PDB file of C-alpha atoms in Angstrom:
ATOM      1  CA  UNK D   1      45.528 -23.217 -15.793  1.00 58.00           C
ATOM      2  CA  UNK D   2      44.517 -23.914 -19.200  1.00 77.00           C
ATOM      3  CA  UNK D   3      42.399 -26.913 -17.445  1.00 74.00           C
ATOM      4  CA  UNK D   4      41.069 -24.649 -15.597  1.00 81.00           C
ATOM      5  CA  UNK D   5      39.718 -22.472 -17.944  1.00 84.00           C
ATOM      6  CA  UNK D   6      38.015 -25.621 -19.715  1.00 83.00           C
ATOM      7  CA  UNK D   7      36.216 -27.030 -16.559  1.00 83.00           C
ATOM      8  CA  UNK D   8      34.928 -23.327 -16.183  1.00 86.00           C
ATOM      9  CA  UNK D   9      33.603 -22.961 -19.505  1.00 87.00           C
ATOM     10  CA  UNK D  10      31.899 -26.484 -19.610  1.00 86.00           C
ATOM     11  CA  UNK D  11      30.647 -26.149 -15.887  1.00 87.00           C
ATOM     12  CA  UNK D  12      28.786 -22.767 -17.355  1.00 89.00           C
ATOM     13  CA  UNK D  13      27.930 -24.440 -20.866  1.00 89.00           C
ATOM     14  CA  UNK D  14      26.576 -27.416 -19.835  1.00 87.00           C
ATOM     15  CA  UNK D  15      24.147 -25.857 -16.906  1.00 88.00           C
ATOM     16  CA  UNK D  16      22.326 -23.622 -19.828  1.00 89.00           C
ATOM     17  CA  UNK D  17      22.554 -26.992 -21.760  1.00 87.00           C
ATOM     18  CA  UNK D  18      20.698 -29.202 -19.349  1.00 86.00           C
ATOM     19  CA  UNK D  19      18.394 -25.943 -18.485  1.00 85.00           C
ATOM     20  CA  UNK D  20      17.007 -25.821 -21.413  1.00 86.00           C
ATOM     21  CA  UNK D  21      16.655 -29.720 -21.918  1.00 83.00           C
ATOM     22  CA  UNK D  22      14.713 -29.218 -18.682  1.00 79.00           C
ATOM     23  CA  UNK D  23      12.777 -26.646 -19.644  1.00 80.00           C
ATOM     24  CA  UNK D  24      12.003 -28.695 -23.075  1.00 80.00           C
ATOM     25  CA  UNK D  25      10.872 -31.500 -20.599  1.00 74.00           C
ATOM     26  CA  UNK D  26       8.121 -29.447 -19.074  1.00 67.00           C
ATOM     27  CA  UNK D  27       7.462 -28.367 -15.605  1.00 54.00           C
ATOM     28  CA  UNK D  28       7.105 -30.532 -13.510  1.00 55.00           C
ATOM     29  CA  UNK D  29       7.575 -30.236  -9.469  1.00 47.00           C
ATOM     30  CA  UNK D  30      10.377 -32.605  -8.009  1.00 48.00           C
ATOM     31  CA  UNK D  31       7.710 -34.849  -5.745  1.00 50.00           C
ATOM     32  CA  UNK D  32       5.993 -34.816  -9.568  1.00 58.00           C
ATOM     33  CA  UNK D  33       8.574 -36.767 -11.072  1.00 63.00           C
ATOM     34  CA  UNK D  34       7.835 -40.113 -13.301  1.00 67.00           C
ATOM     35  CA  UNK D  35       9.800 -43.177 -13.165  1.00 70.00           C
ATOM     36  CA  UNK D  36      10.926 -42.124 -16.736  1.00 74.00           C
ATOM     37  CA  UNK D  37      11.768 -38.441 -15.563  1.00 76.00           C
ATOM     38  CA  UNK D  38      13.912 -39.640 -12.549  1.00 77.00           C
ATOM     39  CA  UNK D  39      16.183 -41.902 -15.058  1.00 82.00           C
ATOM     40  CA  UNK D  40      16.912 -39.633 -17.485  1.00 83.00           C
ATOM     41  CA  UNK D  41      17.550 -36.717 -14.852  1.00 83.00           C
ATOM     42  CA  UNK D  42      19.708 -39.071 -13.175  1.00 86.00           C
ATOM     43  CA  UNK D  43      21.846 -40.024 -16.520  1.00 88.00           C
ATOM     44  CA  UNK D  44      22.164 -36.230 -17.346  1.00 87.00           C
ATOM     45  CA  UNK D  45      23.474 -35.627 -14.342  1.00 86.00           C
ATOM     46  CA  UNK D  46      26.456 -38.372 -14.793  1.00 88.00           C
ATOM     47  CA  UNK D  47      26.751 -37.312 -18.573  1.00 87.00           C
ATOM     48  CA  UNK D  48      27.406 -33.872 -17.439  1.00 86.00           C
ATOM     49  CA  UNK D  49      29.730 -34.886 -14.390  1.00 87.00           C
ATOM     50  CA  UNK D  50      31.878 -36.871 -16.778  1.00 84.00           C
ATOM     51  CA  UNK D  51      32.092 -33.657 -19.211  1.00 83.00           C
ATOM     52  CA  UNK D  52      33.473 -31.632 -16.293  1.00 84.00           C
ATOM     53  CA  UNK D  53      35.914 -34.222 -14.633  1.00 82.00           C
ATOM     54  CA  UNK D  54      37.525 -35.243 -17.991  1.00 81.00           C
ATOM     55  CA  UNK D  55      38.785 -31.951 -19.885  1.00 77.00           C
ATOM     56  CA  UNK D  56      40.635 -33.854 -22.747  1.00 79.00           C
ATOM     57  CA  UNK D  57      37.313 -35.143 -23.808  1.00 79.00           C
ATOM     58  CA  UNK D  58      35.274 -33.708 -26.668  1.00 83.00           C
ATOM     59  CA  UNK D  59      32.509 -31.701 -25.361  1.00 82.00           C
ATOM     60  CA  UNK D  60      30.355 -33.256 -28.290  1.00 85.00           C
ATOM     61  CA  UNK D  61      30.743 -36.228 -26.621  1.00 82.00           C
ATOM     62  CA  UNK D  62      29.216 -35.475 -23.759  1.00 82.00           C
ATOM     63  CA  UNK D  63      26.350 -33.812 -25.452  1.00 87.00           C
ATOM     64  CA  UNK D  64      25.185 -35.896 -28.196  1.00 90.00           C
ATOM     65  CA  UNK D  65      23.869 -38.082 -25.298  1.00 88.00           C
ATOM     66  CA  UNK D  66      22.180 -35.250 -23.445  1.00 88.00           C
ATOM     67  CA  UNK D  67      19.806 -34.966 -26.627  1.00 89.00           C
ATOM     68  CA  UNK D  68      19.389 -38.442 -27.294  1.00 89.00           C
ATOM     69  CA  UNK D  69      18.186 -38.761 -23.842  1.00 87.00           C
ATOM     70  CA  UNK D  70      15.934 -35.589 -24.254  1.00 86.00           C
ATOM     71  CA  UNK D  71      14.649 -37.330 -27.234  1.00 88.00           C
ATOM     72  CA  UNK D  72      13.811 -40.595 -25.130  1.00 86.00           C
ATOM     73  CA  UNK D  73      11.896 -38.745 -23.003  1.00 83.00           C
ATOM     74  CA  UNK D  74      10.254 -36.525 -24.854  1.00 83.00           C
ATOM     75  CA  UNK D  75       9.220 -39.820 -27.384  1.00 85.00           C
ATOM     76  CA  UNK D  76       8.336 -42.235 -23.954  1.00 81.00           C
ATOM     77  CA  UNK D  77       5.716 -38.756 -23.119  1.00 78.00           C
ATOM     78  CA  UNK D  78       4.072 -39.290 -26.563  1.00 79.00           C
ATOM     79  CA  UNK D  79       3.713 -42.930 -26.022  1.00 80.00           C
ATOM     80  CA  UNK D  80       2.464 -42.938 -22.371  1.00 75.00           C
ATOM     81  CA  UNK D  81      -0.364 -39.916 -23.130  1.00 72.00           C
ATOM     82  CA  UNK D  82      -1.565 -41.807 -26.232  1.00 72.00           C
ATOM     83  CA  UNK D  83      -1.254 -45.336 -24.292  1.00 72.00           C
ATOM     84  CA  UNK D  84      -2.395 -45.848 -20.593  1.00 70.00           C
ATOM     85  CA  UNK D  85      -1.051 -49.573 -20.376  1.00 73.00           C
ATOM     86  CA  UNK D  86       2.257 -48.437 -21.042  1.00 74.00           C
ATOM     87  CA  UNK D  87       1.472 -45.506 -18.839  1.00 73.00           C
ATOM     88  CA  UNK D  88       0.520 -47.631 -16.178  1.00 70.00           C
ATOM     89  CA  UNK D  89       3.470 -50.189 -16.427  1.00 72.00           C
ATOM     90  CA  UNK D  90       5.755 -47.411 -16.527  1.00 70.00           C
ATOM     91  CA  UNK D  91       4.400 -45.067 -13.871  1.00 70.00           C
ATOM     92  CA  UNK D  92       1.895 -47.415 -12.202  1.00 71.00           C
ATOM     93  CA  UNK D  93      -1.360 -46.640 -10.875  1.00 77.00           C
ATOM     94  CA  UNK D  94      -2.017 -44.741  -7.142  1.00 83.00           C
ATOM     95  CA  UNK D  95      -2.626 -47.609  -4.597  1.00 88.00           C
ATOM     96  CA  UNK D  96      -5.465 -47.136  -2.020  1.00 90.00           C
ATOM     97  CA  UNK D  97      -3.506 -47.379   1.661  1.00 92.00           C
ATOM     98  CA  UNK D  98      -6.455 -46.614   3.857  1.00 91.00           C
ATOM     99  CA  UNK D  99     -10.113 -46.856   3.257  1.00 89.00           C
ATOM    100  CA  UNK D 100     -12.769 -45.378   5.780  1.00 88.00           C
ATOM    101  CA  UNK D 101     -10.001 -45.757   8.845  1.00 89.00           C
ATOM    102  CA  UNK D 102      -8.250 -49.294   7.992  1.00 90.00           C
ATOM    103  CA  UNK D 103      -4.848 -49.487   6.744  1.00 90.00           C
ATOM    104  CA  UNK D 104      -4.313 -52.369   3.412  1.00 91.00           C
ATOM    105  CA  UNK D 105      -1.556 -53.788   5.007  1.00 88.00           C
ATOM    106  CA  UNK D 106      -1.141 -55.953   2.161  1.00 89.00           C
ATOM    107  CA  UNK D 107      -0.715 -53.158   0.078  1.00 89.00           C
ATOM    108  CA  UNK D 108       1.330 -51.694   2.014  1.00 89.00           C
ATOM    109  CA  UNK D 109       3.594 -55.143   1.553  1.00 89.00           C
ATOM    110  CA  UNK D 110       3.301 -54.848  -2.046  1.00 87.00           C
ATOM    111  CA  UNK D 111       4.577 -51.069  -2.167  1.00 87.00           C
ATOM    112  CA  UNK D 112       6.753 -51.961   0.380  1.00 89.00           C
ATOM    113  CA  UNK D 113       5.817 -48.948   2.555  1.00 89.00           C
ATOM    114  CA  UNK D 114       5.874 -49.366   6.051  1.00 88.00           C
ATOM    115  CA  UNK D 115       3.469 -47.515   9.009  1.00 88.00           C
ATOM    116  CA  UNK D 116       6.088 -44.772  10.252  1.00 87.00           C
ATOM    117  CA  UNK D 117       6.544 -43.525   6.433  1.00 88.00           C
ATOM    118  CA  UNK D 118       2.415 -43.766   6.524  1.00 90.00           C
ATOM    119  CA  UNK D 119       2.198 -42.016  10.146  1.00 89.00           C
ATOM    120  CA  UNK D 120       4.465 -39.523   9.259  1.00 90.00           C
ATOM    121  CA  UNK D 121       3.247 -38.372   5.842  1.00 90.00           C
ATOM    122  CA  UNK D 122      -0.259 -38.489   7.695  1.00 90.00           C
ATOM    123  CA  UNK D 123       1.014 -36.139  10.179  1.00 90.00           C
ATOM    124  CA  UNK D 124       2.474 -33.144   7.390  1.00 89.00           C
ATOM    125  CA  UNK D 125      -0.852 -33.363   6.579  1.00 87.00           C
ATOM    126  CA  UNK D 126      -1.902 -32.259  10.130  1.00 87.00           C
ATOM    127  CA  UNK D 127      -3.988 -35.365  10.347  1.00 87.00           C
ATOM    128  CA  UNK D 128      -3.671 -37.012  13.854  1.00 80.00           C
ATOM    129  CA  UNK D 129      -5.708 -40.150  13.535  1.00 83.00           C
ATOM    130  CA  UNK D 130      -6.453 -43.034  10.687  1.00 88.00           C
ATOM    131  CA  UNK D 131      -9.599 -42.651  12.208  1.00 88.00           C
ATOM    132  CA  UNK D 132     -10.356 -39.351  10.509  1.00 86.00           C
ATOM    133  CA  UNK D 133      -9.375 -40.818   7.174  1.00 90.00           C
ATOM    134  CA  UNK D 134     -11.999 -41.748   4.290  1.00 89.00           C
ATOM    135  CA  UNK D 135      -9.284 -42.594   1.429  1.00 88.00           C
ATOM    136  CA  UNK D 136      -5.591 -42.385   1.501  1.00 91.00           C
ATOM    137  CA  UNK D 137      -4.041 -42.927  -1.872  1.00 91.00           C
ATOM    138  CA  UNK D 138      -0.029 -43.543  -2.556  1.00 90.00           C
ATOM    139  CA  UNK D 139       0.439 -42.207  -5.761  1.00 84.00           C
ATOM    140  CA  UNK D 140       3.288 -42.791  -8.084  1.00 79.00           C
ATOM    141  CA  UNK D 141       5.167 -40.774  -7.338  1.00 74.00           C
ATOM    142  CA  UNK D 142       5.434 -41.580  -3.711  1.00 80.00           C
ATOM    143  CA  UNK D 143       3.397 -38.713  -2.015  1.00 84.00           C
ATOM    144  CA  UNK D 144      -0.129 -39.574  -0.250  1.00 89.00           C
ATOM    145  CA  UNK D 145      -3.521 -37.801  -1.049  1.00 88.00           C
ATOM    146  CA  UNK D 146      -5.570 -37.906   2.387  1.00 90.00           C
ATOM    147  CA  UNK D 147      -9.731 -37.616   2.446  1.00 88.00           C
ATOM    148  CA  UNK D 148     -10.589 -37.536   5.921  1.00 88.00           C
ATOM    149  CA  UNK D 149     -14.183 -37.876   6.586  1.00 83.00           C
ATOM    150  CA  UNK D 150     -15.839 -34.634   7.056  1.00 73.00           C
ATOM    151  CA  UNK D 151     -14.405 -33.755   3.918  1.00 69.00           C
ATOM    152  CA  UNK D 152     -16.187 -34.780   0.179  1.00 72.00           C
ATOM    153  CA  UNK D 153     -14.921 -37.654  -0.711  1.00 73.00           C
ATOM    154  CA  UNK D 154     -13.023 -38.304  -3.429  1.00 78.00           C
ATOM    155  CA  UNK D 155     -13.486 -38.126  -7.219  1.00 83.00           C
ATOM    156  CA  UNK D 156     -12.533 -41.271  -8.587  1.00 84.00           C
ATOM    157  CA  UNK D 157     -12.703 -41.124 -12.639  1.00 90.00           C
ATOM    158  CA  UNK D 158     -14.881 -44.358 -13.567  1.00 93.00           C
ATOM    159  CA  UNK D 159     -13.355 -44.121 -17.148  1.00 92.00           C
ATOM    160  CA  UNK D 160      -9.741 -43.040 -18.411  1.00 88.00           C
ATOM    161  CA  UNK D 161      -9.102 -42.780 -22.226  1.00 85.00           C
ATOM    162  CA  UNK D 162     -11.348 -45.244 -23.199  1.00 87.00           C
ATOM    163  CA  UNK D 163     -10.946 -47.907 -20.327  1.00 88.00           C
ATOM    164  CA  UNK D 164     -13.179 -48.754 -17.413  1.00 91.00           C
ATOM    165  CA  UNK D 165     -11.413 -48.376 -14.189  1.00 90.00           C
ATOM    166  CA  UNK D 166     -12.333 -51.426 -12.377  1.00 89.00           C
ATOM    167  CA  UNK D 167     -10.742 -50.506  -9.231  1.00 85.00           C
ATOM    168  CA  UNK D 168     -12.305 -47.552  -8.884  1.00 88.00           C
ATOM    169  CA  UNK D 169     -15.994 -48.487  -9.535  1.00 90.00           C
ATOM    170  CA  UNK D 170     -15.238 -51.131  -6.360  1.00 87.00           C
ATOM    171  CA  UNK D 171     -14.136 -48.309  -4.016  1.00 83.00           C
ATOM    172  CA  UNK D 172     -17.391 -46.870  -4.621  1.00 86.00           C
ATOM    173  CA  UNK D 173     -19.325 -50.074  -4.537  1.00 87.00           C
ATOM    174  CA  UNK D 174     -20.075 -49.681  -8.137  1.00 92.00           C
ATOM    175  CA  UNK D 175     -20.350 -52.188 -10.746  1.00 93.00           C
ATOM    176  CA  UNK D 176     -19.289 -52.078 -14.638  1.00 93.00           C
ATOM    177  CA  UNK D 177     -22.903 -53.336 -15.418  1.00 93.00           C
ATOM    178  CA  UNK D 178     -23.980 -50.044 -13.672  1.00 93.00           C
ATOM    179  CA  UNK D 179     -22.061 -47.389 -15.887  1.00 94.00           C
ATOM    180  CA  UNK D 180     -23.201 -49.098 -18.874  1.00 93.00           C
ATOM    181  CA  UNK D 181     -26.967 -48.588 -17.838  1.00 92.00           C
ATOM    182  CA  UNK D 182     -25.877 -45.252 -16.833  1.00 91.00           C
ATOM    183  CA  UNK D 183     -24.141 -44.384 -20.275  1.00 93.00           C
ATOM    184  CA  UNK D 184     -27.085 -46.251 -22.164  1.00 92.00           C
ATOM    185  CA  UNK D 185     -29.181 -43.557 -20.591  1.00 90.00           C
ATOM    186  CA  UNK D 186     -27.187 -40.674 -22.120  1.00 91.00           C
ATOM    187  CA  UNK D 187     -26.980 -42.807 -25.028  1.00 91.00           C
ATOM    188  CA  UNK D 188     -23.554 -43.793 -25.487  1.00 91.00           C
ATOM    189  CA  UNK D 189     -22.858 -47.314 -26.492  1.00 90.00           C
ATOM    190  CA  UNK D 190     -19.237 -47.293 -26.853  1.00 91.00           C
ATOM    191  CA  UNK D 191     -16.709 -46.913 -23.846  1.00 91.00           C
ATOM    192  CA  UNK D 192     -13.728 -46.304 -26.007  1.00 89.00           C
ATOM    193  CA  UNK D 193     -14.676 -42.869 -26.999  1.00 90.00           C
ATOM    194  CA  UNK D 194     -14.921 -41.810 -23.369  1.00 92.00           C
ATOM    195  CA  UNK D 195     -12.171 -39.441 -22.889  1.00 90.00           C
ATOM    196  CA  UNK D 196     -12.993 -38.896 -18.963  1.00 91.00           C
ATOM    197  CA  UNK D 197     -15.653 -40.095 -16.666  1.00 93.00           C
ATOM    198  CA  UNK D 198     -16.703 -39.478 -13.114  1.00 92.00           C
ATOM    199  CA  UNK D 199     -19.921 -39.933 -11.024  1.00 89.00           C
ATOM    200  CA  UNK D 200     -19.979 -36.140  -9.161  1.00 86.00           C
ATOM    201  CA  UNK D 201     -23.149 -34.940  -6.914  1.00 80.00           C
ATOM    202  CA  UNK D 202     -25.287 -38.013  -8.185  1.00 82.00           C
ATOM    203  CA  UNK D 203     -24.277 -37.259 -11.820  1.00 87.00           C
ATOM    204  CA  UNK D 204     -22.461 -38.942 -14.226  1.00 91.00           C
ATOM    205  CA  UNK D 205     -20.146 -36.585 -16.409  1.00 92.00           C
ATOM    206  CA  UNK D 206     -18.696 -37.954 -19.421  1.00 92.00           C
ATOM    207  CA  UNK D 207     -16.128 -35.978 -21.762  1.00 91.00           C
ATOM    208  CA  UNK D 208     -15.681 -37.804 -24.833  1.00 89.00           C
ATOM    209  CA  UNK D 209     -12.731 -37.280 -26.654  1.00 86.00           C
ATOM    210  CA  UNK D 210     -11.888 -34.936 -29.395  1.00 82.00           C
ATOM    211  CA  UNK D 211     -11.854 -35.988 -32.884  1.00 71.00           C
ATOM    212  CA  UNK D 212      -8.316 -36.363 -34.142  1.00 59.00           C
ATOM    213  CA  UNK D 213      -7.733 -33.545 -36.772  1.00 52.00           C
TER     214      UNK D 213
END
């Protein structure tokens, strides 16, 4: 009985524990979910499964790692936002899976997504055909963005926090050499104090960024 009473306690304890390491996280939607996110959800789950099945042990025990995983996470965040290789090697970049009505199949290889996970993601976004698509993007964390082509195409940022997004610049048939002339003309010389920058409606719109206090 006395057992009992324990696993209770712990059971209720430990769900306002992980609640509020969750809501310390940020919100984020489950489809939403980084590669880092997914791990340390994952290892708070097993932490807090152990806590419950074992009654002898200390509940310290059990949380002590809770926070030192909440601290991992909340320390990997920091690094990621301030650092977009890391960002990328951690979370990875979205991968272009059609392009004006032609699959990538060798992307496709190299995400190792096949053409019924394609067809049927294509299909909860009511669209029928890969015909109708413009750009279909995987993104990281696994769900596609669909253009089809009576829609605007989409937005692709040229720069991100200082670097030049290569990839992006070749979807559009752009070159670097271009957005420097472009930039020259609004008189900016140095990339790395582009915060964002897209080419929207024939216009290039640059946000530098803001000047650490």
């Amino acid at each position: 009985m006395n057992d009992l009473l324990i696993i209770a306690f712990r059971t209720v304890f430990l769900y306002f524990v992980i609640l509020i390491i969750f809501r310390l996280m940020g919100k984020r939607e489950v489809g939403e979910l980084s590669m880092i996110d997914l791990v340390i959800f994952v290892l708070i789950a097993e932490v807090a499964a152990f806590a419950i099945d074992d009654p002898q042990r200390k509940l310290f025990e059990s949380v002590l790692p809770m926070i030192m995983l909440l601290v991992i996470q909340v320390v990997l965040s920091f690094i990621t936002l301030k650092n977009k290789k890391i960002r990328d090697l951690i979370d990875g970049d979205p991968v272009t899976i059609i392009r004006d009505g032609v699959i990538m199949e060798s992307e496709m290889r190299k995400q190792r997504y096949n053409l019924n996970d394609l067809f049927q993601q294509l299909r909860e976004q009511q669209v029928g055909s890969v015909q109708q698509v413009a750009y279909a993007f995987l993104e990281p964390s696994g769900n596609l963005s669909v253009f089809v082509k009576a829609e605007e195409p989409p937005v692709l940022p040229y720069i991100i926090d200082g670097e030049v997004q290569n990839h992006n610049l070749e979807l559009t048939q752009r070159t670097e050499a271009w957005l420097r002339e472009k930039l020259l003309e609004q008189g900016i010389t140095d990339i790395t104090e582009i915060f964002y920058c897209c080419f929207e409606e024939n216009e290039l719109h640059v946000q530098k960024k803001e000047a650490a206090s």
